[in-house]
Amino acid sequence: MNIHARRVLLENGWARDVRLTCADGRIDRVESGVDAGGSDSRVDTLLPALANLHSHAFQRAMAGMTEFRAAGRESFWTWRDLMYRFLDRLGPEQLEAIAALVFMEMQEAGYASVGEFHYVHHQPGGQPYDALSELSDCIVVAAGRTGIGLTHLPVLYTYGGVDQEPLSGGQLRFANDVDRFLALVDACRSGIRALPADARVGIAPHSLRATAPADLARLLAAVPEGPVHIHIAEQTREVADVEAKLGQRPVAWLLDNVDVDARWCLIHATHMTDAETIAMAESGAVAGLCPVTEANLGDGIFNGVSFIEHGGAFGVGSDSNVRISLCEELRTLEYSQRLRDRARNVLVAGEGSTGRFLYTGAAQGGARALGRDAGAIAIGKLADLVAIDSTHASLCALRDDQLLDGLCFAAADNVVTDTWSAGRHMVVSGRHIHRDAIIARYRAAVSDLLQAI
Ligand code: ZN
């Protein structure tokens, strides 16, 4: 498979008239200053495609259902109540159809891969399916249908709070102790063999609310290789609960009690002291930032300036999937910092293009978080690639790094023309190649589900 691009962002900078040769999902050869061959896919501007490092696919079907105000009930926790009611009705077929839509939308927005943080495992009421990995298998099938690069992250969710309260109601579908969870991880590893070799399985202790310290230690000893993802410090109430129970704020506790390193992705990490921020940046863990969802839920603003100053790795995820847009994710990340600090061009180390720093930083951090050998265009890397149209009206006055500034701040996702996931060419001329079938199936699968909420 060959691609010819007028302009490419290579690992060491911009190049013109570049021909990439790919084999077995990886970049095999890079030639600059050459003409296109007859069978090449021809594109305008080629970039490393980002990983979407944090998604709960099923929540996409709830988008727009929680944007009303009820007196005295406005909070993250009422949003979560609706999510639990929704879950009472979600079955395998619906999950697969929703996940396929979500993965397709991600690819059309320019993401090549996804970290699916998957915590719904059992039937309503908590009875396991005949196959423990029934719902994980649906995620795998959806990834296969869309061609996205999947890092599947089954979630260990055991308790209803830091005091190890038993789960109840909607949460019963999430419940596993460590033994059953490890059996689930094994089943997922078998199931994922149905996908191409770039797919993989990691683990996700849900949070310090839902996973006890002793269980976390057992889990990490049993699955040491990662990737390991955990929700952390998203809500101030969560910070207070963890501090009351464990004697430290969540990020501080995790860094002091667990061997956190580059295998880890800390999702949100919204509420950190300066000391926590610096220690996390130095740990090598990736900050899994979900700016659109964090804004939608009113979580707060990440301590980005200090984190970047200390060399922290970061990537972005669409989390609740209320909106799937790579441009908006990066834009919201920077704008939240600007609004807080009343400053411009905040998230850039030293001097230079904010768009370039945000885009390449998120490409590298996202790939690391998913355990994916990608994040840059270079020989040997996975061919996770996205092409944008620099002749589009929103970009046509811009050159090189400015194109990334335009992508982050001026354009919409409709500048994306093509996306490859490990060499699989799934988006062509701005449309996923299975778009119509995926949308038809989604509409059919969720119409009952949505009417009943
Ligand atoms: Zn999440």
Coordinates of C-alpha atoms and ligand atoms in Angstrom, one line a residue:
M1 CA 0.0 0.0 0.0
N2 CA 1.5 3.4 -1.0
I3 CA 0.4 6.9 -0.2
H4 CA 1.7 10.0 -2.0
A5 CA 1.3 13.4 -0.2
R6 CA 2.1 16.9 -1.3
R7 CA 3.2 17.6 2.2
V8 CA 3.9 15.4 5.2
L9 CA 4.7 16.1 8.9
L10 CA 7.6 13.6 9.4
E11 CA 9.1 12.9 12.8
N12 CA 11.8 15.6 12.1
G13 CA 9.7 18.2 10.4
W14 CA 7.8 19.0 7.2
A15 CA 8.7 17.4 3.9
R16 CA 7.3 17.8 0.3
D17 CA 6.2 15.3 -2.3
V18 CA 6.5 12.3 -0.1
R19 CA 5.8 8.7 -0.9
L20 CA 5.1 6.3 2.0
T21 CA 5.2 2.6 1.4
C22 CA 3.4 0.5 4.1
A23 CA 3.5 -3.2 4.7
D24 CA 1.8 -5.3 7.5
G25 CA 0.3 -2.1 8.9
R26 CA 3.6 -0.3 9.3
I27 CA 5.5 2.3 7.5
D28 CA 8.2 0.6 5.5
R29 CA 9.7 3.3 3.4
V30 CA 9.6 7.1 3.2
E31 CA 10.8 8.9 0.1
S32 CA 10.8 12.7 -0.2
G33 CA 10.8 14.8 -3.4
V34 CA 9.3 12.1 -5.6
D35 CA 6.3 11.8 -7.9
A36 CA 3.3 9.7 -7.2
G37 CA 3.2 6.1 -8.6
G38 CA 0.2 5.0 -10.6
S39 CA -1.5 3.0 -7.8
D40 CA -0.7 5.5 -4.9
S41 CA -3.5 7.0 -2.8
R42 CA -2.9 10.7 -3.4
V43 CA -3.6 13.1 -0.6
D44 CA -2.8 16.8 0.2
T45 CA -1.3 17.0 3.7
L46 CA -0.5 13.9 5.7
L47 CA -0.2 13.9 9.5
P48 CA 0.3 11.2 12.2
A49 CA -3.3 10.3 13.3
L50 CA -4.1 10.7 16.9
A51 CA -5.2 8.0 19.4
N52 CA -8.4 8.8 21.2
L53 CA -7.2 7.6 24.5
H54 CA -10.4 7.5 26.5
S55 CA -13.9 6.5 25.4
H56 CA -17.0 5.0 27.0
A57 CA -18.7 4.2 23.6
F58 CA -22.2 3.5 24.9
Q59 CA -22.5 7.0 26.4
R60 CA -22.7 8.4 22.8
A61 CA -26.3 7.4 22.6
M62 CA -27.1 9.5 25.7
A63 CA -25.6 12.7 24.1
G64 CA -28.1 15.5 24.4
M65 CA -30.3 13.8 27.0
T66 CA -28.8 15.4 30.0
E67 CA -28.7 19.1 29.1
F68 CA -31.8 20.2 31.1
R69 CA -31.9 21.9 34.4
A70 CA -33.9 20.6 37.3
A71 CA -34.1 22.6 40.5
G72 CA -31.6 21.5 43.0
R73 CA -30.4 18.5 41.0
E74 CA -27.7 19.9 38.8
S75 CA -24.5 18.0 39.0
F76 CA -22.2 15.3 37.7
W77 CA -23.9 12.9 40.0
T78 CA -27.4 13.4 38.5
W79 CA -25.8 12.9 35.1
R80 CA -24.5 9.6 36.4
D81 CA -28.0 8.6 37.6
L82 CA -29.3 9.0 34.1
M83 CA -26.5 6.9 32.8
Y84 CA -27.4 4.1 35.2
R85 CA -31.0 4.2 34.0
F86 CA -29.9 4.0 30.4
L87 CA -27.8 1.0 31.3
D88 CA -30.8 -0.9 32.6
R89 CA -31.9 -1.3 29.0
L90 CA -28.6 -1.6 27.1
G91 CA -28.0 -5.1 25.5
P92 CA -25.2 -6.6 23.4
E93 CA -26.6 -5.8 20.0
Q94 CA -27.2 -2.2 21.0
L95 CA -23.7 -1.8 22.5
E96 CA -22.1 -3.2 19.3
A97 CA -24.2 -0.8 17.1
I98 CA -23.4 2.2 19.2
A99 CA -19.7 1.4 19.5
A100 CA -19.5 1.0 15.7
L101 CA -21.0 4.4 15.2
V102 CA -18.6 5.9 17.7
F103 CA -15.5 4.3 16.2
M104 CA -16.6 5.4 12.7
E105 CA -17.1 9.0 13.9
M106 CA -13.7 9.0 15.5
Q107 CA -12.1 7.8 12.3
E108 CA -13.9 10.5 10.3
A109 CA -12.7 13.1 12.9
G110 CA -9.1 11.9 12.3
Y111 CA -8.5 9.4 15.1
A112 CA -6.8 6.1 14.1
S113 CA -7.2 4.3 17.3
V114 CA -9.2 4.2 20.6
G115 CA -8.8 3.2 24.2
E116 CA -12.1 1.8 25.1
F117 CA -12.5 2.0 28.9
H118 CA -15.1 -0.7 29.2
Y119 CA -16.9 -1.2 32.4
V120 CA -20.3 -2.7 31.6
H121 CA -19.7 -6.4 31.8
H122 CA -22.9 -8.2 33.0
Q123 CA -26.6 -8.4 32.4
P124 CA -29.0 -5.9 34.1
G125 CA -29.1 -6.9 37.8
G126 CA -25.5 -8.2 37.7
Q127 CA -25.8 -11.8 36.4
P128 CA -22.9 -12.5 34.2
Y129 CA -23.6 -13.5 30.5
D130 CA -22.9 -17.1 29.6
A131 CA -19.6 -15.8 28.1
L132 CA -17.9 -13.5 30.7
S133 CA -16.6 -11.3 27.9
E134 CA -19.9 -11.0 26.0
L135 CA -19.9 -7.2 26.0
S136 CA -16.2 -6.9 25.5
D137 CA -16.7 -9.1 22.5
C138 CA -19.2 -6.6 21.1
I139 CA -16.5 -3.9 21.4
V140 CA -14.1 -6.2 19.5
V141 CA -16.7 -6.8 16.8
A142 CA -17.4 -3.1 16.4
A143 CA -13.6 -2.4 16.1
G144 CA -13.4 -5.1 13.4
R145 CA -16.3 -3.6 11.5
T146 CA -14.9 -0.1 11.5
G147 CA -11.2 -1.0 11.2
I148 CA -10.2 1.3 14.1
G149 CA -7.1 0.3 16.1
L150 CA -8.4 -0.9 19.4
T151 CA -6.8 -0.9 22.8
H152 CA -9.4 -2.6 24.9
L153 CA -9.4 -1.7 28.6
P154 CA -11.7 -3.9 30.6
V155 CA -12.5 -2.2 33.9
L156 CA -12.2 -3.5 37.4
Y157 CA -15.1 -2.0 39.4
T158 CA -15.7 -3.6 42.7
Y159 CA -17.1 -1.0 45.2
G160 CA -19.6 1.9 45.4
G161 CA -17.2 4.3 47.1
V162 CA -13.9 4.6 49.0
D163 CA -15.5 3.0 52.1
Q164 CA -15.9 -0.1 50.0
E165 CA -19.7 0.1 49.9
P166 CA -21.4 -2.7 48.0
L167 CA -22.5 -1.9 44.5
S168 CA -26.2 -1.4 43.9
G169 CA -28.7 -0.7 41.1
G170 CA -27.1 0.2 37.8
Q171 CA -23.7 -0.5 39.1
L172 CA -24.3 -4.2 39.4
R173 CA -23.5 -4.6 35.7
F174 CA -19.9 -3.4 36.4
A175 CA -19.2 -5.7 39.3
N176 CA -16.1 -8.0 39.5
D177 CA -13.7 -9.0 42.2
V178 CA -10.1 -9.5 41.2
D179 CA -10.4 -13.2 40.4
R180 CA -13.3 -12.9 38.1
F181 CA -11.7 -9.8 36.5
L182 CA -8.6 -11.7 35.7
A183 CA -10.7 -14.4 34.1
L184 CA -12.3 -11.6 32.0
V185 CA -8.9 -10.2 31.0
D186 CA -7.9 -13.7 29.8
A187 CA -11.2 -14.0 27.8
C188 CA -10.6 -10.6 26.3
R189 CA -7.1 -11.6 25.2
S190 CA -8.5 -14.6 23.4
G191 CA -11.3 -12.5 21.8
I192 CA -9.0 -9.8 20.5
R193 CA -7.2 -12.3 18.4
A194 CA -10.0 -11.8 15.9
L195 CA -8.6 -8.4 15.2
P196 CA -5.4 -7.5 13.3
A197 CA -2.1 -7.6 15.3
D198 CA -2.1 -3.9 16.3
A199 CA -5.1 -4.5 18.7
R200 CA -4.3 -5.1 22.3
V201 CA -5.8 -5.5 25.8
G202 CA -4.8 -3.4 28.8
I203 CA -6.4 -3.0 32.2
A204 CA -8.4 -0.3 33.9
P205 CA -8.9 -0.2 37.7
H206 CA -11.9 2.2 37.5
S207 CA -10.8 4.7 40.2
L208 CA -9.8 4.8 43.8
R209 CA -13.5 5.0 44.6
A210 CA -14.3 1.7 42.9
T211 CA -11.1 -0.3 43.4
A212 CA -9.6 -1.0 46.9
P213 CA -5.8 -0.5 47.4
A214 CA -5.2 -4.2 48.1
D215 CA -7.1 -5.2 45.0
L216 CA -5.1 -2.7 43.0
A217 CA -1.9 -4.2 44.2
R218 CA -3.0 -7.7 43.3
L219 CA -4.2 -6.6 39.9
L220 CA -0.9 -4.9 39.0
A221 CA 1.1 -7.9 40.1
A222 CA -1.0 -10.2 37.9
V223 CA -1.0 -7.9 34.8
P224 CA 2.3 -6.0 35.0
E225 CA 2.7 -5.1 31.4
G226 CA -0.1 -2.5 31.0
P227 CA -1.3 -0.3 29.6
V228 CA -3.0 0.7 32.9
H229 CA -5.7 3.4 32.9
I230 CA -7.5 4.8 35.9
H231 CA -9.9 7.7 36.4
I232 CA -8.4 10.1 38.9
A233 CA -9.2 13.4 40.6
E234 CA -12.1 14.3 38.2
Q235 CA -14.4 15.6 40.9
T236 CA -13.7 17.6 44.0
R237 CA -15.9 15.3 46.1
E238 CA -13.9 12.3 44.9
V239 CA -10.7 14.1 46.0
A240 CA -12.2 14.8 49.5
D241 CA -13.5 11.2 49.9
V242 CA -10.1 9.7 49.0
E243 CA -8.2 12.1 51.2
A244 CA -10.5 11.3 54.1
K245 CA -10.1 7.6 53.6
L246 CA -6.5 7.1 52.4
G247 CA -5.0 10.2 54.0
Q248 CA -3.8 11.7 50.7
R249 CA -5.3 13.3 47.7
P250 CA -5.8 10.7 44.8
V251 CA -2.9 11.6 42.6
A252 CA -0.5 11.9 45.5
W253 CA -1.7 8.6 47.0
L254 CA -1.3 6.8 43.7
L255 CA 2.2 8.1 43.0
D256 CA 3.3 7.3 46.6
N257 CA 1.8 3.8 46.8
V258 CA 2.0 2.4 43.3
D259 CA 4.8 2.1 40.7
V260 CA 3.4 4.7 38.3
D261 CA 5.4 5.0 35.1
A262 CA 5.0 5.3 31.3
R263 CA 2.7 2.3 31.3
W264 CA 0.1 4.4 33.0
C265 CA -2.5 6.8 31.8
L266 CA -4.2 8.9 34.5
I267 CA -7.6 10.0 33.1
H268 CA -8.6 13.6 33.9
A269 CA -6.2 14.3 36.8
T270 CA -8.2 17.6 37.0
H271 CA -7.7 18.5 40.6
M272 CA -4.0 18.4 41.5
T273 CA -1.8 20.5 43.7
D274 CA 1.4 21.9 42.1
A275 CA 3.4 19.2 43.9
E276 CA 1.1 16.5 42.5
T277 CA 1.3 18.0 39.0
I278 CA 5.1 18.1 39.0
A279 CA 5.4 14.5 40.4
M280 CA 2.9 13.2 37.9
A281 CA 4.7 14.9 35.0
E282 CA 8.0 13.4 36.1
S283 CA 6.5 9.9 36.5
G284 CA 6.2 9.4 32.8
A285 CA 2.5 8.7 33.1
V286 CA 0.3 10.2 30.4
A287 CA -2.4 12.7 31.4
G288 CA -5.6 11.5 29.7
L289 CA -7.4 14.8 29.1
C290 CA -11.0 14.9 27.9
P291 CA -11.6 18.6 27.6
V292 CA -15.0 18.5 25.9
T293 CA -16.5 16.0 28.4
E294 CA -14.8 17.8 31.3
A295 CA -16.4 21.1 30.1
N296 CA -19.7 19.3 29.6
L297 CA -19.7 17.8 33.1
G298 CA -18.3 21.0 34.7
D299 CA -15.4 19.1 36.2
G300 CA -12.8 21.8 36.3
I301 CA -9.6 22.8 34.5
F302 CA -6.4 20.7 34.3
N303 CA -3.2 22.2 35.7
G304 CA -1.7 22.3 32.2
V305 CA 0.9 25.1 32.4
S306 CA 2.9 23.5 35.2
F307 CA 2.4 20.0 33.8
I308 CA 3.8 21.0 30.4
E309 CA 6.6 23.0 32.0
H310 CA 7.8 19.9 33.7
G311 CA 7.7 17.8 30.5
G312 CA 4.5 15.9 31.2
A313 CA 3.1 13.6 28.5
F314 CA -0.6 14.1 27.5
G315 CA -3.2 12.9 25.1
V316 CA -6.9 13.5 24.5
G317 CA -10.0 11.4 24.7
S318 CA -13.6 11.9 23.9
D319 CA -14.8 10.1 27.1
S320 CA -18.6 10.5 27.3
N321 CA -18.6 11.0 23.5
V322 CA -21.1 13.9 23.8
R323 CA -19.2 15.3 20.8
I324 CA -16.6 13.5 18.8
S325 CA -14.3 16.1 17.3
L326 CA -10.5 16.0 17.4
C327 CA -10.3 19.8 16.5
E328 CA -12.7 20.7 19.3
E329 CA -10.9 18.5 21.8
L330 CA -7.6 20.2 21.2
R331 CA -9.2 23.7 21.0
T332 CA -11.1 23.2 24.2
L333 CA -8.0 22.1 26.0
E334 CA -6.1 25.3 25.1
Y335 CA -9.1 27.6 25.5
S336 CA -9.9 26.4 29.0
Q337 CA -6.4 27.4 30.0
R338 CA -6.6 30.7 28.2
L339 CA -9.9 31.5 30.0
R340 CA -8.5 30.7 33.4
D341 CA -5.2 32.5 33.0
R342 CA -6.5 35.4 30.8
A343 CA -3.6 34.7 28.4
R344 CA -3.0 33.3 24.9
N345 CA -0.9 30.4 23.5
V346 CA -0.6 28.8 26.9
L347 CA 0.0 25.1 26.2
V348 CA 3.3 25.3 24.4
A349 CA 6.7 24.5 25.9
G350 CA 9.0 27.5 25.2
E351 CA 8.3 29.3 21.9
G352 CA 6.5 28.1 18.8
S353 CA 3.2 27.1 17.3
T354 CA 0.6 26.1 19.8
G355 CA -1.2 23.9 17.2
R356 CA 2.0 22.0 16.5
F357 CA 2.8 21.5 20.2
L358 CA -0.8 20.4 21.0
Y359 CA -1.1 18.1 18.0
T360 CA 2.3 16.4 18.1
G361 CA 2.2 16.2 21.9
A362 CA -1.3 14.5 21.8
A363 CA -0.1 12.2 19.0
Q364 CA 2.9 10.9 21.0
G365 CA 1.2 10.8 24.4
G366 CA -1.9 9.1 23.0
A367 CA 0.1 6.4 21.3
R368 CA 2.0 5.8 24.5
A369 CA -1.1 5.6 26.5
L370 CA -2.6 2.9 24.2
G371 CA 0.6 0.9 24.1
R372 CA 0.6 1.6 20.4
D373 CA 3.8 2.0 18.3
A374 CA 2.6 5.1 16.6
G375 CA 2.3 8.9 17.1
A376 CA 4.8 10.0 14.4
I377 CA 5.4 9.3 10.7
A378 CA 8.6 7.3 10.7
I379 CA 9.9 4.0 9.3
G380 CA 8.8 1.1 11.5
K381 CA 5.9 2.9 13.1
L382 CA 2.3 1.8 12.6
A383 CA 0.7 3.5 9.7
D384 CA -1.8 5.5 11.8
L385 CA -2.3 8.4 9.4
V386 CA -4.7 11.2 8.6
A387 CA -4.9 13.4 5.5
I388 CA -6.3 16.9 5.6
D389 CA -7.1 19.2 2.7
S390 CA -5.0 22.3 3.0
T391 CA -6.9 23.9 0.1
H392 CA -10.1 23.9 2.2
A393 CA -11.3 27.5 2.8
S394 CA -10.5 27.4 6.5
L395 CA -6.9 26.4 5.9
C396 CA -5.9 27.7 2.4
A397 CA -4.0 30.8 3.6
L398 CA -1.8 28.7 5.9
R399 CA 1.5 27.0 5.6
D400 CA 3.2 24.1 7.5
D401 CA 2.9 24.7 11.3
Q402 CA 0.2 27.3 10.7
L403 CA -1.9 24.5 9.2
L404 CA -1.8 22.8 12.6
D405 CA -2.8 26.1 14.2
G406 CA -5.6 26.3 11.7
L407 CA -6.7 22.7 12.4
C408 CA -6.8 23.3 16.1
F409 CA -8.4 26.8 16.1
A410 CA -10.0 27.6 12.8
A411 CA -11.2 24.4 11.1
A412 CA -13.8 21.8 11.6
D413 CA -13.3 18.0 11.1
N414 CA -14.5 18.3 7.5
V415 CA -11.0 19.1 6.5
V416 CA -10.2 15.4 7.1
T417 CA -10.1 13.5 3.8
D418 CA -8.6 10.1 4.7
T419 CA -7.8 8.1 7.8
W420 CA -5.7 4.9 8.0
S421 CA -5.6 2.7 11.1
A422 CA -2.4 0.6 11.0
G423 CA -2.6 0.9 7.2
R424 CA -6.3 0.1 6.9
H425 CA -7.7 2.9 4.7
M426 CA -11.1 3.3 6.4
V427 CA -12.0 7.0 5.6
V428 CA -11.9 8.0 2.0
S429 CA -13.0 11.5 0.7
G430 CA -14.2 12.3 4.2
R431 CA -16.5 9.3 4.7
H432 CA -16.0 6.0 6.4
I433 CA -16.2 3.3 3.8
H434 CA -19.0 1.5 5.8
R435 CA -20.8 4.7 6.8
D436 CA -24.3 4.0 5.6
A437 CA -24.5 0.5 7.0
I438 CA -23.1 1.5 10.3
I439 CA -25.6 4.4 10.7
A440 CA -28.6 2.3 9.6
R441 CA -27.7 -0.4 12.1
Y442 CA -27.3 2.2 14.9
R443 CA -30.7 3.8 14.2
A444 CA -32.4 0.4 14.3
A445 CA -30.6 -0.7 17.4
V446 CA -31.2 2.3 19.6
S447 CA -34.6 3.5 18.6
D448 CA -36.3 1.4 21.3
L449 CA -33.6 2.1 23.8
L450 CA -33.9 5.8 23.5
Q451 CA -37.7 6.0 23.6
A452 CA -37.8 4.1 26.9
I453 CA -35.5 6.4 28.9
Ligands
ZN1 ZN -14.2 8.2 31.7

